[in-house]
CSV table of C-alpha atoms (C1' of nucleotides) in Angstrom, one decimal:
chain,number,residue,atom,x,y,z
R,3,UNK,CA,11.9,-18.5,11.3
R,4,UNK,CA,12.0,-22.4,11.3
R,5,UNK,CA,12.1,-22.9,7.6
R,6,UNK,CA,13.3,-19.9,5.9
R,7,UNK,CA,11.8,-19.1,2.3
R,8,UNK,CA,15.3,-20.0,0.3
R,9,UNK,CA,15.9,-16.9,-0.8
R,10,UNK,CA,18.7,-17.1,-3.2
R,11,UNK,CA,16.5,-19.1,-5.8
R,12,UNK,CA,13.8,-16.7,-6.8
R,13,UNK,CA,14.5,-13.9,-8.3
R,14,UNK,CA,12.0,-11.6,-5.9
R,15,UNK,CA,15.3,-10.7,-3.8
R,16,UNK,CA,16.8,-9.0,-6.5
R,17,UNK,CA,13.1,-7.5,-7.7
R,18,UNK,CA,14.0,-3.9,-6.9
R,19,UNK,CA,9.9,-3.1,-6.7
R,20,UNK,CA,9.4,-5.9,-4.6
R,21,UNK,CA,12.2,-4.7,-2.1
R,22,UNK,CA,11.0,-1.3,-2.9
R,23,UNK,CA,7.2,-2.5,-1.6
R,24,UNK,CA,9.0,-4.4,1.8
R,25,UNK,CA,11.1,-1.1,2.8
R,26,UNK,CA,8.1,0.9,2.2
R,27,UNK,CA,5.8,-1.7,4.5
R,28,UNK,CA,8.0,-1.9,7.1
R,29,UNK,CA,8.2,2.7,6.8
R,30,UNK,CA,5.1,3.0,6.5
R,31,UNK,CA,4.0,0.3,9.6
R,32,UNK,CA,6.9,2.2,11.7
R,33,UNK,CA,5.8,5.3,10.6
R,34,UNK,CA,2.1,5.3,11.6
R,35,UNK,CA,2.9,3.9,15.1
R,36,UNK,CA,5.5,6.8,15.6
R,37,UNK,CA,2.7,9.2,14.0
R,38,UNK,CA,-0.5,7.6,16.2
R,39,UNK,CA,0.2,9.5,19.5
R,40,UNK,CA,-0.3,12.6,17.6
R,41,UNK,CA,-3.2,11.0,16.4
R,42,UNK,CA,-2.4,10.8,12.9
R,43,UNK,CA,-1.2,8.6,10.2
R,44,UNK,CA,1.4,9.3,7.0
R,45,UNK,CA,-1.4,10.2,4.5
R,46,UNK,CA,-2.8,13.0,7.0
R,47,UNK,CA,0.6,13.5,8.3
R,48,UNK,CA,1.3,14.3,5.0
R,49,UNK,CA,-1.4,16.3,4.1
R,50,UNK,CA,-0.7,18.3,6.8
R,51,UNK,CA,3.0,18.9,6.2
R,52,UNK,CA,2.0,20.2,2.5
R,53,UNK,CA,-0.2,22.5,3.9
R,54,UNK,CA,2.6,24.4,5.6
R,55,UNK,CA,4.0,25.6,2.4
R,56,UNK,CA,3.8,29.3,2.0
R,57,UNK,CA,1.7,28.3,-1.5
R,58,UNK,CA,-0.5,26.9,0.0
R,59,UNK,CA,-2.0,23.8,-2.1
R,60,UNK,CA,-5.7,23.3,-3.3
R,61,UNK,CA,-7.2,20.0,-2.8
R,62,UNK,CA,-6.7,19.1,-6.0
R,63,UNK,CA,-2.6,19.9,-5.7
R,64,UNK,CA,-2.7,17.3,-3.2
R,65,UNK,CA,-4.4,14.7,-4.8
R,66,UNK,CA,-1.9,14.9,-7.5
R,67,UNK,CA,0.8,14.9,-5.4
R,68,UNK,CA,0.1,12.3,-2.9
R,69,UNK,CA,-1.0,10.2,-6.2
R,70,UNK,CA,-4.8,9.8,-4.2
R,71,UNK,CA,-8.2,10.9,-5.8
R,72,UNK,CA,-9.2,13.7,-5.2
R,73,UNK,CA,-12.7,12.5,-2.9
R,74,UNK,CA,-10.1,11.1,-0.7
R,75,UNK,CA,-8.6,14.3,0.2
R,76,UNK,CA,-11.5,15.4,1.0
R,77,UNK,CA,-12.2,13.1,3.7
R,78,UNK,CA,-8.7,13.5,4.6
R,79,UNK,CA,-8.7,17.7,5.0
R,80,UNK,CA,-12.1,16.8,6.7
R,81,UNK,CA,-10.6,14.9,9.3
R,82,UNK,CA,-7.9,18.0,9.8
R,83,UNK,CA,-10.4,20.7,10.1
R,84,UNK,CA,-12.5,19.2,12.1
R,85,UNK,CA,-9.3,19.3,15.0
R,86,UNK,CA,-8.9,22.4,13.6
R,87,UNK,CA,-5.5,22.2,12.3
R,88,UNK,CA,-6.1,23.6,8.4
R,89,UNK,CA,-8.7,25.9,7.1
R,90,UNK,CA,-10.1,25.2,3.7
R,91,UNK,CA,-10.1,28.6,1.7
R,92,UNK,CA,-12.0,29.7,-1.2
R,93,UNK,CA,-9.9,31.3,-3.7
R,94,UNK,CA,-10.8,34.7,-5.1
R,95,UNK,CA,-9.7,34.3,-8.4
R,96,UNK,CA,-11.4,30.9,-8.9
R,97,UNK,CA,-14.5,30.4,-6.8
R,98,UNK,CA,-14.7,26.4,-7.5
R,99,UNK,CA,-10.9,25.6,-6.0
R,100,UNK,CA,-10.4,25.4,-2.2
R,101,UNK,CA,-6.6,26.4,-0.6
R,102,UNK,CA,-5.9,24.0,2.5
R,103,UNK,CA,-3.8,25.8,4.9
R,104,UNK,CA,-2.2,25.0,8.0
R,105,UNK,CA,-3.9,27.0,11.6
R,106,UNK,CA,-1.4,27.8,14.6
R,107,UNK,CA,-2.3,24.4,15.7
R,108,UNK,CA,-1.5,23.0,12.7
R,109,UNK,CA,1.9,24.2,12.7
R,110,UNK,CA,2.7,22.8,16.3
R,111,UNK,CA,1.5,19.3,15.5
R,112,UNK,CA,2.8,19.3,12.7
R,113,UNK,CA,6.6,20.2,14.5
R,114,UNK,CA,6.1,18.0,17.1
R,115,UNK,CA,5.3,14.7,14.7
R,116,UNK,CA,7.9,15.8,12.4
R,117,UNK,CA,10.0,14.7,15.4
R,118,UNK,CA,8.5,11.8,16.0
R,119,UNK,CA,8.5,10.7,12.2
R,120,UNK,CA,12.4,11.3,11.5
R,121,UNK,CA,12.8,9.5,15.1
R,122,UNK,CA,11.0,6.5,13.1
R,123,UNK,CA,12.6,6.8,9.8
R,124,UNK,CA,16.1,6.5,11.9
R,125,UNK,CA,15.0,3.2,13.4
R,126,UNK,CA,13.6,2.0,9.8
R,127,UNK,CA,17.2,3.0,8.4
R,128,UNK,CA,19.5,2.0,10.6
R,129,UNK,CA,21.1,-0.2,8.3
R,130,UNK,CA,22.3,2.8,6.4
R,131,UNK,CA,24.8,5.1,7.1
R,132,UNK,CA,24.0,8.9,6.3
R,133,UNK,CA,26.2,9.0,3.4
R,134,UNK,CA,24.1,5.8,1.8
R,135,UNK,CA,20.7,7.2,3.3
R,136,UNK,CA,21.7,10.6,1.0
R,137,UNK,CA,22.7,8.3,-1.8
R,138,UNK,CA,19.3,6.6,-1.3
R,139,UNK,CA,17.4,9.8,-1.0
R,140,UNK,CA,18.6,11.1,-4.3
R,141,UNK,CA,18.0,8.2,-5.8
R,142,UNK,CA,14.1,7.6,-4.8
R,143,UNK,CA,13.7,10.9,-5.8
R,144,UNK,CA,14.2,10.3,-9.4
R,145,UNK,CA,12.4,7.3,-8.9
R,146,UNK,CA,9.5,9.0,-7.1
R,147,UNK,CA,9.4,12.1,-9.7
R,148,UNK,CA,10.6,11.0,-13.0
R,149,UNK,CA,9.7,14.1,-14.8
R,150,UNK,CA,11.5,15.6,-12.4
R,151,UNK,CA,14.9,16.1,-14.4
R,152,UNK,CA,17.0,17.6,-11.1
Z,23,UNK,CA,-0.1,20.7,-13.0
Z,24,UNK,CA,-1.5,23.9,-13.7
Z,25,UNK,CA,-0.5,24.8,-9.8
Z,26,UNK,CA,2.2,22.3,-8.9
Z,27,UNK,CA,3.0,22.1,-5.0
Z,28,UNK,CA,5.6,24.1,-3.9
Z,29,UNK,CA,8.2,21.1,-3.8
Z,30,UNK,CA,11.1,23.2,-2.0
Z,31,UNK,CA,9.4,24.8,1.5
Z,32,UNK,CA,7.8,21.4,2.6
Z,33,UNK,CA,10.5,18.6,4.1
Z,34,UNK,CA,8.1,15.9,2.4
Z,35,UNK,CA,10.4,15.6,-0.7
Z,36,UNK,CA,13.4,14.4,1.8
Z,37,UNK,CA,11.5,12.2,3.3
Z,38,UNK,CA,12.4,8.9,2.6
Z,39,UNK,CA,9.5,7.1,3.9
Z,40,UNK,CA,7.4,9.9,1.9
Z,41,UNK,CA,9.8,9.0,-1.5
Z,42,UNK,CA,9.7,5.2,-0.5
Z,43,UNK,CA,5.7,5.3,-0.8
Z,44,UNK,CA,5.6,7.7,-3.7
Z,45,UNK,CA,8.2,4.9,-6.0
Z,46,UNK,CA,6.3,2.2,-4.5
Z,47,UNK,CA,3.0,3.4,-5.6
Z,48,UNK,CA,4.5,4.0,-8.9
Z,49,UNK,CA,6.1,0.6,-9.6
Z,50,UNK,CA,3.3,-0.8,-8.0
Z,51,UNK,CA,0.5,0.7,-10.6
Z,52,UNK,CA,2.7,-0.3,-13.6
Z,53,UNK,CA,3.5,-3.4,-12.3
Z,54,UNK,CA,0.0,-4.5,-11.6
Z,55,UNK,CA,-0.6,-3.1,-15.2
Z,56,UNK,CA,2.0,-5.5,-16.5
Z,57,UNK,CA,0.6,-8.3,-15.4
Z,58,UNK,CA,-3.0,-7.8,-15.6
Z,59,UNK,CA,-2.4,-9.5,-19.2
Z,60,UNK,CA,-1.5,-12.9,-17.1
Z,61,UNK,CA,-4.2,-12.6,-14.8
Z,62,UNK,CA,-1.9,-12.0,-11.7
Z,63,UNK,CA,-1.4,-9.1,-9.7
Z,64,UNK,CA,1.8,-8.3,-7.4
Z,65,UNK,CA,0.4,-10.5,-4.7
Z,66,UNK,CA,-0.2,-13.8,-6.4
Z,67,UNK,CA,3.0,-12.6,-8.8
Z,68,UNK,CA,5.0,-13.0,-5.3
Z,69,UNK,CA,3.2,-16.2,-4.4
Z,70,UNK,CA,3.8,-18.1,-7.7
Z,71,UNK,CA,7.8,-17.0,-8.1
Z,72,UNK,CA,8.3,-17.8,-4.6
Z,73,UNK,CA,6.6,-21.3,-5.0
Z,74,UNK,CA,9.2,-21.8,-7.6
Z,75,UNK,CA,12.0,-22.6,-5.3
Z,76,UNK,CA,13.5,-25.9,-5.1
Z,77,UNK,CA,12.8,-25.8,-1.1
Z,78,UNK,CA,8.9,-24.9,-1.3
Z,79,UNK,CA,8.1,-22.8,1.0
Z,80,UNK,CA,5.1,-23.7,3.6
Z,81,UNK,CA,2.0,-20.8,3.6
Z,82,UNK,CA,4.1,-19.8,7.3
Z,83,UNK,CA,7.2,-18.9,5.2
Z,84,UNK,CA,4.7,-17.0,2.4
Z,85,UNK,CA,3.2,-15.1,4.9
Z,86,UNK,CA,5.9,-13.7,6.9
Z,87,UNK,CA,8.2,-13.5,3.5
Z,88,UNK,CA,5.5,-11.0,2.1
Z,89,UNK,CA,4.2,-9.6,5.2
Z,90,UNK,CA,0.9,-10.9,5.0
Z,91,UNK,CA,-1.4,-12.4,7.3
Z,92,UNK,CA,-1.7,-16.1,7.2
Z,93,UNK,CA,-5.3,-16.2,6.4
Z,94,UNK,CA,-4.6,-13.8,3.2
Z,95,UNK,CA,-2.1,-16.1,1.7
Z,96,UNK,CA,-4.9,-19.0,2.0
Z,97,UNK,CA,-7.4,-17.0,-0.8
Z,98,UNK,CA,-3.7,-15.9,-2.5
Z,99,UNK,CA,-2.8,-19.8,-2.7
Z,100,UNK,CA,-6.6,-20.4,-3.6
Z,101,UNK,CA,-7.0,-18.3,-6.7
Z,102,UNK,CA,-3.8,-19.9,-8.1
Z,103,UNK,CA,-4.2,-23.3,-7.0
Z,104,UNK,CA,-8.1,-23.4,-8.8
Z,105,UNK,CA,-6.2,-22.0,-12.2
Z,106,UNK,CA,-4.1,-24.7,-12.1
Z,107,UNK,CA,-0.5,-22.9,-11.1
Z,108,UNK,CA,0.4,-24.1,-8.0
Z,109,UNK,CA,-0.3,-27.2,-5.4
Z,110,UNK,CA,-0.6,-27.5,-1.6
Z,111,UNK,CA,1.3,-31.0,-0.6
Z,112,UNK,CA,1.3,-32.5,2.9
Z,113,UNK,CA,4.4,-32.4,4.5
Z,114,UNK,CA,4.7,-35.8,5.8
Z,115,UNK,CA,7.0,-35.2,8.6
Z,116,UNK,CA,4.7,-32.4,10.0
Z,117,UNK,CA,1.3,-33.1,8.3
Z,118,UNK,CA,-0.1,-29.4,9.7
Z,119,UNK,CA,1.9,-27.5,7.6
Z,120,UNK,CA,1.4,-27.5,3.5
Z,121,UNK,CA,4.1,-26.6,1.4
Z,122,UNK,CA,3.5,-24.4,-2.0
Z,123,UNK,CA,4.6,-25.8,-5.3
Z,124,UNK,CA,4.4,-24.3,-8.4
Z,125,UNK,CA,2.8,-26.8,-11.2
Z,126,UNK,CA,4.5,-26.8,-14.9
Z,127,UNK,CA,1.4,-24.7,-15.8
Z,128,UNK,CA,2.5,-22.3,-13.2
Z,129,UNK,CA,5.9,-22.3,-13.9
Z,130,UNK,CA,5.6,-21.7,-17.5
Z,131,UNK,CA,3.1,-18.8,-16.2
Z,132,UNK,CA,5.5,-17.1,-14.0
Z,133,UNK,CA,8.0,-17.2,-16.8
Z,134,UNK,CA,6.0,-15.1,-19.1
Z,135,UNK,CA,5.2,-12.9,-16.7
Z,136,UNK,CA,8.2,-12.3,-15.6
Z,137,UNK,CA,9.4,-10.9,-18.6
Z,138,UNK,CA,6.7,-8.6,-18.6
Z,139,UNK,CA,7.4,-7.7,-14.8
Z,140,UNK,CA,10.8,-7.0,-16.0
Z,141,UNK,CA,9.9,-4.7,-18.8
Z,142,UNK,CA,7.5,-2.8,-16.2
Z,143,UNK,CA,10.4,-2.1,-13.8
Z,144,UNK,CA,12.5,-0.7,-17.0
Z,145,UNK,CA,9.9,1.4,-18.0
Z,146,UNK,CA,9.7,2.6,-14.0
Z,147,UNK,CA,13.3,2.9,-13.1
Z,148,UNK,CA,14.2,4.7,-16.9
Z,149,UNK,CA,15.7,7.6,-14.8
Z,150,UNK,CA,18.5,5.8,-13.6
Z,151,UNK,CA,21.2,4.4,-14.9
Z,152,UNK,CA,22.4,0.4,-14.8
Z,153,UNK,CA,24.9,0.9,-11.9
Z,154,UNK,CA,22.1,3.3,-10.2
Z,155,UNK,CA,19.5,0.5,-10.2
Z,156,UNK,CA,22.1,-1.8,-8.7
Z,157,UNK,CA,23.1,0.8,-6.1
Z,158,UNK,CA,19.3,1.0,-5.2
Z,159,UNK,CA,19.0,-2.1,-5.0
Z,160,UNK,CA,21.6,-3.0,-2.7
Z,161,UNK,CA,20.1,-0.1,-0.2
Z,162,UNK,CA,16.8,-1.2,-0.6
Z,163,UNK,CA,17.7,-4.6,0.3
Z,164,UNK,CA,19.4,-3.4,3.3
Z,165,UNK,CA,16.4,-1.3,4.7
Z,166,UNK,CA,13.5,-4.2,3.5
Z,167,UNK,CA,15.6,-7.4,5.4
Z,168,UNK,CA,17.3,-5.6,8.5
Z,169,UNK,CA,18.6,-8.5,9.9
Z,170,UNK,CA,20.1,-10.1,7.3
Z,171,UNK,CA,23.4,-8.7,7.4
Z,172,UNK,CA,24.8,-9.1,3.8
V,28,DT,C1',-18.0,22.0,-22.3
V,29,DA,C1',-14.6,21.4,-18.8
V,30,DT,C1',-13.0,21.6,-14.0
V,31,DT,C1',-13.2,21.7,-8.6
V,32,DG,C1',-14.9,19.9,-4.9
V,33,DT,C1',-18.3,16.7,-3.0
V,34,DT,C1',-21.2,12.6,-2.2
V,35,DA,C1',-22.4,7.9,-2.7
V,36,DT,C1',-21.3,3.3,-3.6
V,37,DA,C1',-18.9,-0.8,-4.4
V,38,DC,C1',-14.8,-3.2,-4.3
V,39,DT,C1',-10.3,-4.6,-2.4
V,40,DC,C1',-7.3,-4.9,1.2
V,41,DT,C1',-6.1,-5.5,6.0
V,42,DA,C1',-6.6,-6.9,10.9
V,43,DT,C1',-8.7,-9.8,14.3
V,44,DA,C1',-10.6,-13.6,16.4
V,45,DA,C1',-12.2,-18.2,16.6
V,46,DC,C1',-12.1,-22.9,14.9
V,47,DT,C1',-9.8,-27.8,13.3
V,48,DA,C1',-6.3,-30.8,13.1
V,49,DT,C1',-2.1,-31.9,14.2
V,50,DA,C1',2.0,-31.7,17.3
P,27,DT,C1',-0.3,-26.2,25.5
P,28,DA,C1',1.3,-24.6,21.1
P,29,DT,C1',1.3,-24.3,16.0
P,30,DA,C1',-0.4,-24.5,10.7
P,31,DG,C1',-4.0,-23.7,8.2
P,32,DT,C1',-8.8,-22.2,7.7
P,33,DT,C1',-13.1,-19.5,8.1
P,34,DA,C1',-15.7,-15.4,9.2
P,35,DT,C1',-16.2,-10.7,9.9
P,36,DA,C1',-15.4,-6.0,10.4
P,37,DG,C1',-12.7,-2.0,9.4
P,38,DA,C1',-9.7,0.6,6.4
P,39,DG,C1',-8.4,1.8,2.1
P,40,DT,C1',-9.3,2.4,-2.9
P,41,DA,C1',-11.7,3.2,-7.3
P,42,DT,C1',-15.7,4.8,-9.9
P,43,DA,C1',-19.5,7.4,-11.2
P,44,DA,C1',-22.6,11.1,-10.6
P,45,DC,C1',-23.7,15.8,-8.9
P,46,DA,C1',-23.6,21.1,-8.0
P,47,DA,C1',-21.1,25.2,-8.5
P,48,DT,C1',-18.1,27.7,-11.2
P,49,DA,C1',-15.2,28.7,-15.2
DNA sequence: TATTGTTATACTCTATAACTATA
DNA sequence: TATAGTTATAGAGTATAACAATA
């Protein structure tokens, strides 16, 4: 750029959430492009990907999880079953909560953009070698899950 | 959770770009939080430190700093210039562009909040330890300015 | 009473294009 | 012809409240 924003005289540089809100814009916008020509985007990318999980997750699970409210997931599992990728299923033991799971086709996509996503996340990190991109991992993690405690 | 999400079958937990958005949603909220009390949000937070620069930056250098679109740093520069916190001055060598300056008022703004910015990000980043935050920092500026190079 | 999923609604944010004034 | 700022507008994303079914 012509006239660069100095940026040794504010303090935003050395604002770990506002680096932390950069590296996840320029993710996230890297992300969804890789993630479009399997006509999704990270937040149904992501519901599908917890859908795999041999417990499978109720709708509620995901909201809490993916920190969105819970009417959002349900246009978001919406979206999914429509193309037939999960199945919403009614839980015996508790007739009000729904189980998203993941069909066949599901499964597939879900492979195939898995590809295409850690294809993306290797651009967005090249700056990194693996041993800081492991370093960084652990770190979010803790970060990302604070009651965590491993 | 009364059902928590099976966190170890699904590969979202190491994914970075998943972790990235999950620590940046959560600094976000309790950052926004924190300065609620001065009337700013994360946005116009940015805006008003980075108008504190001895070289003022134009709304160009704003908007491509924060990854914004031109036209949504004019209502960001709005809403601080009618509270009295920052000016737009002609450039007189280039009278197109308008450079963004804090005013006292906004300077002694962005000092309050920073502090409580500051407090926000303790309370965010508690699971980590002082060189930890430094070590995330340093990767996280790596990943959010890729072409920086040190 | 409380909770799960759902619907409806309004609000914010984001993306795009067109306009003006300067260069 | 190109660029900085502005305006307008539509779309996506987000937040909130209310509702039916079930516990």
């Amino acid at each position: 750029m012509a006239r660069p924003v100095d940026t040794a005289a504010p303090s935003l540089v050395d604002d770990v959430s506002f680096l932390l809100a950069r590296a996840n814009a320029l993710a996230l916008a890297a992300g969804n492009a890789a993630l479009a020509e399997h006509g999704l985007k990270a937040r149904s990318y992501s519901v599908l990907v917890l859908s795999l999980a041999a417990d499978a997750p109720t709708q509620r699970d995901l909201a809490e999880f993916l920190r969105l409210d819970p009417s959002q997931v349900v246009a978001l599992v919406d979206g999914l079953e429509t193309r037939g990728l999960v199945e919403r299923r009614a839980d015996p033991s508790d007739r009000r909560v729904k189980v998203v799971v993941a069909t066949p086709a599901g499964r597939a996509l879900a492979a195939r953009a898995h590809v295409s996503a850690g294809e993306a996340e290797e651009r967005a990190h090249a700056a990194l070698s693996a041993d800081e991109r492991e370093t960084l991992r652990d770190l979010l993690r803790r970060v990302a899950f604070p009651g965590a405690d491993g």
